[in-house]
PDB file of C-alpha atoms in Angstrom:
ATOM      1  CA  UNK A   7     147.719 125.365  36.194  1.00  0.00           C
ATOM      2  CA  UNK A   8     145.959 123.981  39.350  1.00  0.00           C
ATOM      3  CA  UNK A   9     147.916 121.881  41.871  1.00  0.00           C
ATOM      4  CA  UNK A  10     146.753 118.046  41.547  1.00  0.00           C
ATOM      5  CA  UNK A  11     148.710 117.494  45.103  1.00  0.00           C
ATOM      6  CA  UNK A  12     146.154 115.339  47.580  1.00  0.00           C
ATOM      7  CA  UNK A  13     144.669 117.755  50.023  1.00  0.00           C
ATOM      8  CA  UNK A  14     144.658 114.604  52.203  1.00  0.00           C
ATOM      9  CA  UNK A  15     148.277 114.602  52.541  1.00  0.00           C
ATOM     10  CA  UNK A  16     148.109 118.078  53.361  1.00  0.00           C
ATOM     11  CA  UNK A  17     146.247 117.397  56.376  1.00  0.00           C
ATOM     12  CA  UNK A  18     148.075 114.296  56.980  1.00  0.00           C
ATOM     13  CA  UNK A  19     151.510 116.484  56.989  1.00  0.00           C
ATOM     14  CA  UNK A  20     150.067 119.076  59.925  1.00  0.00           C
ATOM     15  CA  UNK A  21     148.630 115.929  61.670  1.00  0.00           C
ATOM     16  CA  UNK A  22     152.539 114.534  61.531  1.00  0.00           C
ATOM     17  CA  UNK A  23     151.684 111.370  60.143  1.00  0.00           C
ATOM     18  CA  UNK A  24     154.066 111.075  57.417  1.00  0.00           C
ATOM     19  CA  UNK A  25     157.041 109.289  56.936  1.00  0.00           C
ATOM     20  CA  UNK A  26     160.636 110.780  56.929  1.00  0.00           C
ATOM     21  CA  UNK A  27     161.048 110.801  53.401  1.00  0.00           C
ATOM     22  CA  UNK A  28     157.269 111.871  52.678  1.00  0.00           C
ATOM     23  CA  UNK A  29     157.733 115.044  54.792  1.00  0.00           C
ATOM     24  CA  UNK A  30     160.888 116.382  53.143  1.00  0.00           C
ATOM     25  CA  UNK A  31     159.216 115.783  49.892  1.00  0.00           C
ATOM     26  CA  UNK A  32     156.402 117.665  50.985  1.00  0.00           C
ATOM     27  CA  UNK A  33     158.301 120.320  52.211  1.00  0.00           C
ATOM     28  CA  UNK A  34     160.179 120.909  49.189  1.00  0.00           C
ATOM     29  CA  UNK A  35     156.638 120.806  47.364  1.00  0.00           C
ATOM     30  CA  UNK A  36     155.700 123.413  49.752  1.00  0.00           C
ATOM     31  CA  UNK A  37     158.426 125.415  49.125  1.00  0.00           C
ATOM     32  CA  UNK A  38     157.652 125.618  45.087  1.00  0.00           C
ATOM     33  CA  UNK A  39     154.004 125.683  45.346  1.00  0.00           C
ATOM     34  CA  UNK A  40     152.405 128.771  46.392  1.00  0.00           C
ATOM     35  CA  UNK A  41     149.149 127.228  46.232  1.00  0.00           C
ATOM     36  CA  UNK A  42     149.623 124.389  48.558  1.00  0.00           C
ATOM     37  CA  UNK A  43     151.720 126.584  50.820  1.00  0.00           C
ATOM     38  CA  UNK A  44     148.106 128.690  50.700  1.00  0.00           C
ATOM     39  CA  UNK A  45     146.507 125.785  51.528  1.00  0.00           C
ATOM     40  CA  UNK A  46     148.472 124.898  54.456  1.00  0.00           C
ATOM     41  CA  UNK A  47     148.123 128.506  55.665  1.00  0.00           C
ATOM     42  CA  UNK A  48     144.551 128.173  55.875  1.00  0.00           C
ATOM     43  CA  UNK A  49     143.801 124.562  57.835  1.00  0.00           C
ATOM     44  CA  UNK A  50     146.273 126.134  60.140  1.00  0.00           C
ATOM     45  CA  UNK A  51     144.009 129.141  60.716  1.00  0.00           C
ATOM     46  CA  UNK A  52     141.327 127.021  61.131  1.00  0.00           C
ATOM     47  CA  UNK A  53     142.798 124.853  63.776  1.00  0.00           C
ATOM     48  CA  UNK A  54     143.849 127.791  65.569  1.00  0.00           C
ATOM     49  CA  UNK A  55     140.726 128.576  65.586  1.00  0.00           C
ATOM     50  CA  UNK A  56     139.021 125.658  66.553  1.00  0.00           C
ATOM     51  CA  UNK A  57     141.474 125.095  69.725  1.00  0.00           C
ATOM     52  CA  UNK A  58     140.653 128.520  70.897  1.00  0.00           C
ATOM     53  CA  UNK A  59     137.144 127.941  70.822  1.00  0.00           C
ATOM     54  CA  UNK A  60     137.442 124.751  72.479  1.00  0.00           C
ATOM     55  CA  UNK A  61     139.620 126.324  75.616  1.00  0.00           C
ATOM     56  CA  UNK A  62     137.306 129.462  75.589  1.00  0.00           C
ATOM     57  CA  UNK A  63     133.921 126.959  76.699  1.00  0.00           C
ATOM     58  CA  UNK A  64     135.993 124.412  78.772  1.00  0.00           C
ATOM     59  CA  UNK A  65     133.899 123.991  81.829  1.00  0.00           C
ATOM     60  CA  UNK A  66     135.029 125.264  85.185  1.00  0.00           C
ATOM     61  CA  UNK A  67     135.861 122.965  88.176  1.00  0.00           C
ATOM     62  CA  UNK A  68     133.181 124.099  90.461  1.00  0.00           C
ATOM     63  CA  UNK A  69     130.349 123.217  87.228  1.00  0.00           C
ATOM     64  CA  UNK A  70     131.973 119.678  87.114  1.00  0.00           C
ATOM     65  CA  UNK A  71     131.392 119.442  91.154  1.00  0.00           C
ATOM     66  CA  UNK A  72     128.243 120.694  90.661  1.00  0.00           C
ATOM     67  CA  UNK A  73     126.880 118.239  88.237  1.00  0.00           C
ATOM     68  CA  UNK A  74     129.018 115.679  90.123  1.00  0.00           C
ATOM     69  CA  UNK A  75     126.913 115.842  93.146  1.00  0.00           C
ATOM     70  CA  UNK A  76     123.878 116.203  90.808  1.00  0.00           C
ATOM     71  CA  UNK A  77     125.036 112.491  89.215  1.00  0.00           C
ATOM     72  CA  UNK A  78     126.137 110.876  92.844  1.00  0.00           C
ATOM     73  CA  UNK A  79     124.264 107.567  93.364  1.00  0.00           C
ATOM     74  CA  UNK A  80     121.734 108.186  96.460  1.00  0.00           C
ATOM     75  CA  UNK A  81     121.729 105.495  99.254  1.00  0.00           C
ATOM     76  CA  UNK A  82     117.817 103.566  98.773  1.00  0.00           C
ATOM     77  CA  UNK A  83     118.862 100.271 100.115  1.00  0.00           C
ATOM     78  CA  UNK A  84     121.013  98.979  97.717  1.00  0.00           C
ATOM     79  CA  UNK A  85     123.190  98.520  99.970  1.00  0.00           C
ATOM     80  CA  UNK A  86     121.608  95.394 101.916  1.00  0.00           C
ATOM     81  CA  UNK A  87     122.323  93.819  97.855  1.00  0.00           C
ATOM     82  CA  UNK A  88     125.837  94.672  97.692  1.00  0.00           C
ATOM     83  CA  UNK A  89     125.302  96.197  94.563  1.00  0.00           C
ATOM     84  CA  UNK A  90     125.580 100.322  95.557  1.00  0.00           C
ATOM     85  CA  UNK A  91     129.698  99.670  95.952  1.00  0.00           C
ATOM     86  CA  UNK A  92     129.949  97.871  92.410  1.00  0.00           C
ATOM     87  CA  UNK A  93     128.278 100.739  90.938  1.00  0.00           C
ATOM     88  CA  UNK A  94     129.937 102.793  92.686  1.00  0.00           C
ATOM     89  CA  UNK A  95     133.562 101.554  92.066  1.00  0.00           C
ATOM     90  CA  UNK A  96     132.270 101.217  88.203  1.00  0.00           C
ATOM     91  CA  UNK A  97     131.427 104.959  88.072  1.00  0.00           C
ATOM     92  CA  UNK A  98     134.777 105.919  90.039  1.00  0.00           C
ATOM     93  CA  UNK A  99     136.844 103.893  87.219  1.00  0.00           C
ATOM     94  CA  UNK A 100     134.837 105.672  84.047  1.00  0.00           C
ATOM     95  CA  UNK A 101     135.154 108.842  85.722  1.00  0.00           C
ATOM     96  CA  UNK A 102     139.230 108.104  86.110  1.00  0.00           C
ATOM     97  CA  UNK A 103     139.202 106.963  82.455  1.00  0.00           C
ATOM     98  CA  UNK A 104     137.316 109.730  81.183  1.00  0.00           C
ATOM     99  CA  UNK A 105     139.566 112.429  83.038  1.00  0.00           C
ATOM    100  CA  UNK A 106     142.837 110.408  81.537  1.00  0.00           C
ATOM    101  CA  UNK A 107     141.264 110.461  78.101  1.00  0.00           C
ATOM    102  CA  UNK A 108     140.842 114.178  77.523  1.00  0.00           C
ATOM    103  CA  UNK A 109     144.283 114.964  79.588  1.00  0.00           C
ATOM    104  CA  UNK A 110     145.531 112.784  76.588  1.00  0.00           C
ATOM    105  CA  UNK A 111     143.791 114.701  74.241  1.00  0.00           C
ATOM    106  CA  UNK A 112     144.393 118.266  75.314  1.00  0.00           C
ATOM    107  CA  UNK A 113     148.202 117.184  75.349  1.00  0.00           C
ATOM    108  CA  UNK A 114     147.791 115.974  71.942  1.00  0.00           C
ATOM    109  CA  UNK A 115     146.296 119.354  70.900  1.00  0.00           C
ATOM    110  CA  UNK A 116     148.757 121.355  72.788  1.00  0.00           C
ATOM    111  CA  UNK A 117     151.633 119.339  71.021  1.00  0.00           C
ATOM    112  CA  UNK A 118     150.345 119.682  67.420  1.00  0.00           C
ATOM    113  CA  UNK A 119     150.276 123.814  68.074  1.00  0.00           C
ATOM    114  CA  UNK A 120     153.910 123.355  68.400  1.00  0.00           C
ATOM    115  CA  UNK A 121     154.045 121.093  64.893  1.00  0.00           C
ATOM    116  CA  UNK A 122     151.405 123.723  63.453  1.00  0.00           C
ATOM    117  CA  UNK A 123     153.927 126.531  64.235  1.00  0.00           C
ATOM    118  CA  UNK A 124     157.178 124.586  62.355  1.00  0.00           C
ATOM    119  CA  UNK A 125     154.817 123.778  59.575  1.00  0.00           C
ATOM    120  CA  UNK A 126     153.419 127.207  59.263  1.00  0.00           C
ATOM    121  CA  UNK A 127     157.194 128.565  58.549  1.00  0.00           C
ATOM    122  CA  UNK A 128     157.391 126.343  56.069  1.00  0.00           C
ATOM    123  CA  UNK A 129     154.085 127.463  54.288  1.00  0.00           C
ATOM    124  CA  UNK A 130     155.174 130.965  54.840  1.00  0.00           C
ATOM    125  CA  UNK A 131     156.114 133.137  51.884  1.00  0.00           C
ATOM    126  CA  UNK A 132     157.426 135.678  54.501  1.00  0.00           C
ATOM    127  CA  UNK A 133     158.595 133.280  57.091  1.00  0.00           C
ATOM    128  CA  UNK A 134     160.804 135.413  59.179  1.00  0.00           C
ATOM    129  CA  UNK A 135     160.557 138.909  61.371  1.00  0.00           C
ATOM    130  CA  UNK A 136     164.362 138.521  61.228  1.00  0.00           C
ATOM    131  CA  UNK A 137     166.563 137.639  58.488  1.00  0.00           C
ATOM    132  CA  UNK A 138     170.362 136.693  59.384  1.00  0.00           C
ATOM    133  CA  UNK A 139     172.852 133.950  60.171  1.00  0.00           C
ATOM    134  CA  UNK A 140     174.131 135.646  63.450  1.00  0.00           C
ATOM    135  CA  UNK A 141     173.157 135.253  66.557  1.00  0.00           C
ATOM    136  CA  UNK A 142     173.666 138.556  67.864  1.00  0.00           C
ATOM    137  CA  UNK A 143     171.439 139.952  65.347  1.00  0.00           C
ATOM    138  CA  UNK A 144     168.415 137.828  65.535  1.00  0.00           C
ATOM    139  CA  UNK A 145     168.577 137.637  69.573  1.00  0.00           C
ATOM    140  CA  UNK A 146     169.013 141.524  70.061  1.00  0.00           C
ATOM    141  CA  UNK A 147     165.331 141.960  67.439  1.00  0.00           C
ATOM    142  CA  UNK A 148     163.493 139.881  70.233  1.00  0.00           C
ATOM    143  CA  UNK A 149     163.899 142.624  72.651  1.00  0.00           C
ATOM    144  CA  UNK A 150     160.783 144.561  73.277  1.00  0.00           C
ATOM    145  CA  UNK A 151     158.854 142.127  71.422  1.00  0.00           C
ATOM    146  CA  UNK A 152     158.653 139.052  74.458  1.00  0.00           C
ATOM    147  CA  UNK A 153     158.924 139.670  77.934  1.00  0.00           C
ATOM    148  CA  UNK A 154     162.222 137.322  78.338  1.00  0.00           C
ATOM    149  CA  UNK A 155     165.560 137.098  77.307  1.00  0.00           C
ATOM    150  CA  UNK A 156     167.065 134.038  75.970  1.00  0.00           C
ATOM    151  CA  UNK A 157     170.693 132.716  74.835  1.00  0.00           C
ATOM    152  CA  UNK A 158     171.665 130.909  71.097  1.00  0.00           C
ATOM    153  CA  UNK A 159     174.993 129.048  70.532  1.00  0.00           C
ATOM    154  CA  UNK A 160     177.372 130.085  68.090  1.00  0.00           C
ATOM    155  CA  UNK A 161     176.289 127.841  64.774  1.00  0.00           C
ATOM    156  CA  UNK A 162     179.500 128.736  62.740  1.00  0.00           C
ATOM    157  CA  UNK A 163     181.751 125.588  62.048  1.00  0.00           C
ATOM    158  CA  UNK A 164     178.576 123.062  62.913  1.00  0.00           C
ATOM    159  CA  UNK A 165     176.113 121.252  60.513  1.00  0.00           C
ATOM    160  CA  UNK A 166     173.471 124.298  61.316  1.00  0.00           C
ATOM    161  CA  UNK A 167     172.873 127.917  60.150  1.00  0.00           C
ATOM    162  CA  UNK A 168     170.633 129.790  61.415  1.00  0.00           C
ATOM    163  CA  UNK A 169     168.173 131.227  59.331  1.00  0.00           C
ATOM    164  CA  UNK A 170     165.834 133.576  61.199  1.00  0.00           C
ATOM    165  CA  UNK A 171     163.425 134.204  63.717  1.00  0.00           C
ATOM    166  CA  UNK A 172     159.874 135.520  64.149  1.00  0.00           C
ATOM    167  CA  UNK A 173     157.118 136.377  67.204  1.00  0.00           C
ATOM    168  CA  UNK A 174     154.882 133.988  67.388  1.00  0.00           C
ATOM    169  CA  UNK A 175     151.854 132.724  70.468  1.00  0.00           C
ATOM    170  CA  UNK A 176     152.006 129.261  71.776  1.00  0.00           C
ATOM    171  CA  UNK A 177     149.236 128.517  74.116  1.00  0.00           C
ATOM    172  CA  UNK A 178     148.001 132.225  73.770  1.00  0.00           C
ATOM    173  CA  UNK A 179     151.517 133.111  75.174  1.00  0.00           C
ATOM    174  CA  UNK A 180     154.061 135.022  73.017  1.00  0.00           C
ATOM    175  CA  UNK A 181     157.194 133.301  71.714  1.00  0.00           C
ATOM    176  CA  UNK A 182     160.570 133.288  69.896  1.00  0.00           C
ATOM    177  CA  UNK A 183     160.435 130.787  67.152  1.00  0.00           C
ATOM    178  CA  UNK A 184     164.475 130.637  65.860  1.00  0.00           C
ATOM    179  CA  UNK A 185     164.589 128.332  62.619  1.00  0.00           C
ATOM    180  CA  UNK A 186     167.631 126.439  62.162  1.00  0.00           C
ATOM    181  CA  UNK A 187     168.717 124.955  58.755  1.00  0.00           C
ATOM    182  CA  UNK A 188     170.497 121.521  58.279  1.00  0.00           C
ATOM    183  CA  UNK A 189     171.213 120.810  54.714  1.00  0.00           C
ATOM    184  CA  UNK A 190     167.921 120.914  52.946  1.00  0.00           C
ATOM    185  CA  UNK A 191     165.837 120.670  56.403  1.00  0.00           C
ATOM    186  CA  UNK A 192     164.394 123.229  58.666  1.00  0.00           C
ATOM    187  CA  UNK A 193     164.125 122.829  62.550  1.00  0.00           C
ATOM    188  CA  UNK A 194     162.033 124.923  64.874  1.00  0.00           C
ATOM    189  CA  UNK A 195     163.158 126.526  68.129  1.00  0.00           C
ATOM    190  CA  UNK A 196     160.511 127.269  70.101  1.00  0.00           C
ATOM    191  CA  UNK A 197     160.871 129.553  73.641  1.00  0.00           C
ATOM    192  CA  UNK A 198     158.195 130.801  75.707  1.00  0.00           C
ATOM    193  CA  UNK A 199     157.880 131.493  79.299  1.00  0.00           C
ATOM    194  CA  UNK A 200     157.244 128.336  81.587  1.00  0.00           C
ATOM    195  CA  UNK A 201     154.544 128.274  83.938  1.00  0.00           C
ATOM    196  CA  UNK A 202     152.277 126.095  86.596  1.00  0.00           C
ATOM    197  CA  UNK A 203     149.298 126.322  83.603  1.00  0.00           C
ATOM    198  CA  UNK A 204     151.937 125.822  80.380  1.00  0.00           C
ATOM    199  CA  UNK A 205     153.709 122.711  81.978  1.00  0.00           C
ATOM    200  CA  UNK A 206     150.128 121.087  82.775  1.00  0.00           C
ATOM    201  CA  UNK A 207     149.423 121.576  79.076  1.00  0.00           C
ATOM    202  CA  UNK A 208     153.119 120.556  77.731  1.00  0.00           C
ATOM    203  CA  UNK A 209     154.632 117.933  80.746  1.00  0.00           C
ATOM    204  CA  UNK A 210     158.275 117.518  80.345  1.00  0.00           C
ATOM    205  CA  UNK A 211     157.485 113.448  80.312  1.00  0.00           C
ATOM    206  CA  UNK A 212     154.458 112.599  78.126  1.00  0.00           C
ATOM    207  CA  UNK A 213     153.269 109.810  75.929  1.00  0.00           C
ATOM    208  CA  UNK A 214     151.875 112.156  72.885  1.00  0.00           C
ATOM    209  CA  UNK A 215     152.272 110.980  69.624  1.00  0.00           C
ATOM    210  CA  UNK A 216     153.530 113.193  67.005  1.00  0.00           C
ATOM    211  CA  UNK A 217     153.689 110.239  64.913  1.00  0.00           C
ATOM    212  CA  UNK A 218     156.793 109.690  62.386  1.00  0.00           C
ATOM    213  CA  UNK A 219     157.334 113.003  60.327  1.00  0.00           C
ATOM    214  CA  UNK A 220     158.222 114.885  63.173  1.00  0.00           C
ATOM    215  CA  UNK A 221     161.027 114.982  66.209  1.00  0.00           C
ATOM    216  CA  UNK A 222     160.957 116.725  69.095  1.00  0.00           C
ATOM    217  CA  UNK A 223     162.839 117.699  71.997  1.00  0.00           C
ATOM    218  CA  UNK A 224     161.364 119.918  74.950  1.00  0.00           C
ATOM    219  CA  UNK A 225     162.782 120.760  77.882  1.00  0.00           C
ATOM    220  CA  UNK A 226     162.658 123.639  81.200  1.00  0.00           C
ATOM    221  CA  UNK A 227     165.639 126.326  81.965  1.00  0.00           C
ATOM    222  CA  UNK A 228     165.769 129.203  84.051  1.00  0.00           C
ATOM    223  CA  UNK A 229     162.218 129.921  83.661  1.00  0.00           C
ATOM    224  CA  UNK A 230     161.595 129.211  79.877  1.00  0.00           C
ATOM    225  CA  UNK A 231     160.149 126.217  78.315  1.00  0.00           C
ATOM    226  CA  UNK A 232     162.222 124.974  74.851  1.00  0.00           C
ATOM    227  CA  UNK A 233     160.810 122.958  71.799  1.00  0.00           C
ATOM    228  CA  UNK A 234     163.159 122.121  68.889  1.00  0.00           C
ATOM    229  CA  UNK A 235     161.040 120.008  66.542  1.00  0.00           C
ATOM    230  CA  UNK A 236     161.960 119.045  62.883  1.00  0.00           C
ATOM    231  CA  UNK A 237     161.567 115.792  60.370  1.00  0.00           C
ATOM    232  CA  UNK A 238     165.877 115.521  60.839  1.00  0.00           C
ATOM    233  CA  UNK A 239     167.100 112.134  63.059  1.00  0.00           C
ATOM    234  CA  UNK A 240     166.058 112.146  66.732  1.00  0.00           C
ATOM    235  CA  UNK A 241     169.965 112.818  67.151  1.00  0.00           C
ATOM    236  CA  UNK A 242     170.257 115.630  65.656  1.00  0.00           C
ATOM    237  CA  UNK A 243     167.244 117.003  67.151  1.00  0.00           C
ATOM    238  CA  UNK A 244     169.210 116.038  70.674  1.00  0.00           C
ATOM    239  CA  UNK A 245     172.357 117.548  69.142  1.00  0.00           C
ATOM    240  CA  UNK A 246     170.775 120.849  68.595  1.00  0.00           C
ATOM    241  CA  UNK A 247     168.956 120.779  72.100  1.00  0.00           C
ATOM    242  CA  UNK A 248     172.589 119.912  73.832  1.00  0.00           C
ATOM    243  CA  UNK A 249     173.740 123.058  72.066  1.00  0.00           C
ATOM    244  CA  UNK A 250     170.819 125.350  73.075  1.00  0.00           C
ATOM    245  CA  UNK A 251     171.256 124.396  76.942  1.00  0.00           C
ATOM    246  CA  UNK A 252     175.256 124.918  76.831  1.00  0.00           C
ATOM    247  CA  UNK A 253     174.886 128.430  75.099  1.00  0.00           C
ATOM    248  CA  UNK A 254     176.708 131.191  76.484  1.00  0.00           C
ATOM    249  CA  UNK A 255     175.031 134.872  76.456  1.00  0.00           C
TER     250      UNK A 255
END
């Protein structure tokens, strides 16, 4: 029997615009319902899709100086009217506006392909390359598979288990993604190598909205950039980041 679940709350889930308690539901939904977990799968292949194109035909710096000089008010005398440094001053405050509204928006994008890659474990039917509860067998399967080597914390006696990991690309770079379970939840661990290029796309300190269905934590160590994003409290989240930068190899 077909699903009657609203394909717009699909969307709305991957966009992180649900509530708390919306989320989890959804979750669970996903969790029973092969053919909204299907579903899922596929706006997330289209999205990847669609950001790749849209960082494939980003323009280059030297065609923006290019048309820049192309678009440059010429001096005819306006001057002598006082009018040539009002336009002027106009243009230089789009320009600044324009530049600050697709920084926002590339952040944006960059921050939902984090969200995209907790969701898609969750619409997974095979969401793991690794399958265990210890941390010294899902850390030793990463070897050979990313170019870095990174430490878990021992999650026996705490409120977590771990549950797995898998490869995964972030920003076309390969990454660990560890998923963590608390009670009925799942939260993403997300480590890649940090770079000049990656921290322009994710800043440490940024004002992107991932709305109310998801947390998120990010931070920089020893070369590698950390995410740890779930629908759990915000301290938790911090709890689970505090134990990622005190682990021990």
């Amino acid at each position: 029997m077909p699903c009657d679940q609203d394909r717009k709350l699909l969307a709305a889930y991957l966009d992180g615009e649900l509530q708390s308690e919306q989320g989890s539901a959804l979750e669970q939904h996903l969790r029973n319902c092969t053919e909204c977990a299907a579903e899922v799968a596929s706006m997330m292949s289209v999205r990847r899709a669609m950001r790749a194109a849209k960082t494939r035909f980003t323009p280059s710096a030297q065609f923006r100086q290019k048309i820049q000089s192309q678009t440059a008010p010429k001096r005819r005398g306006f001057g002598s009217f006082g009018l040539l440094p009002i336009a002027t001053a106009a243009l230089a405050i789009l320009v600044v506006a324009l530049v600050l509204t697709r920084q926002n928006t590339s952040q944006a994008d960059a921050f939902r392909e984090v969200a995209d890659l907790h969701t898609g474990d969750l619409a997974s039917a095979n969401p793991y390359d690794v399958v265990s509860s210890d941390r010294h067998t899902v850390k030793p399967w990463f070897q050979g598979h990313i170019p870095f080597a990174f430490n878990l914390p021992e999650f026996a006696g705490t409120e977590f288990t771990l549950l797995g990991g898998r490869l995964v690309y972030l920003h076309q770079q390969p990454a660990a993604q560890v998923v963590v379970g608390m009670g009925q939840h799942k939260i993403s661990v997300l480590i890649v190598q940090d770079s000049e290029t990656f921290a322009t796309a994710f800043p440490l300190s940024t004002g992107v909205d991932l709305r109310s269905s998801f947390n998120v934590e990010t931070w920089s160590k020893q070369g590698l950039r950390f995410f740890v994003i779930g629908d759990v409290e915000k301290s938790e989240i911090r709890h689970l980041a505090d134990a990622l930068q005190s682990a021990n190899p």
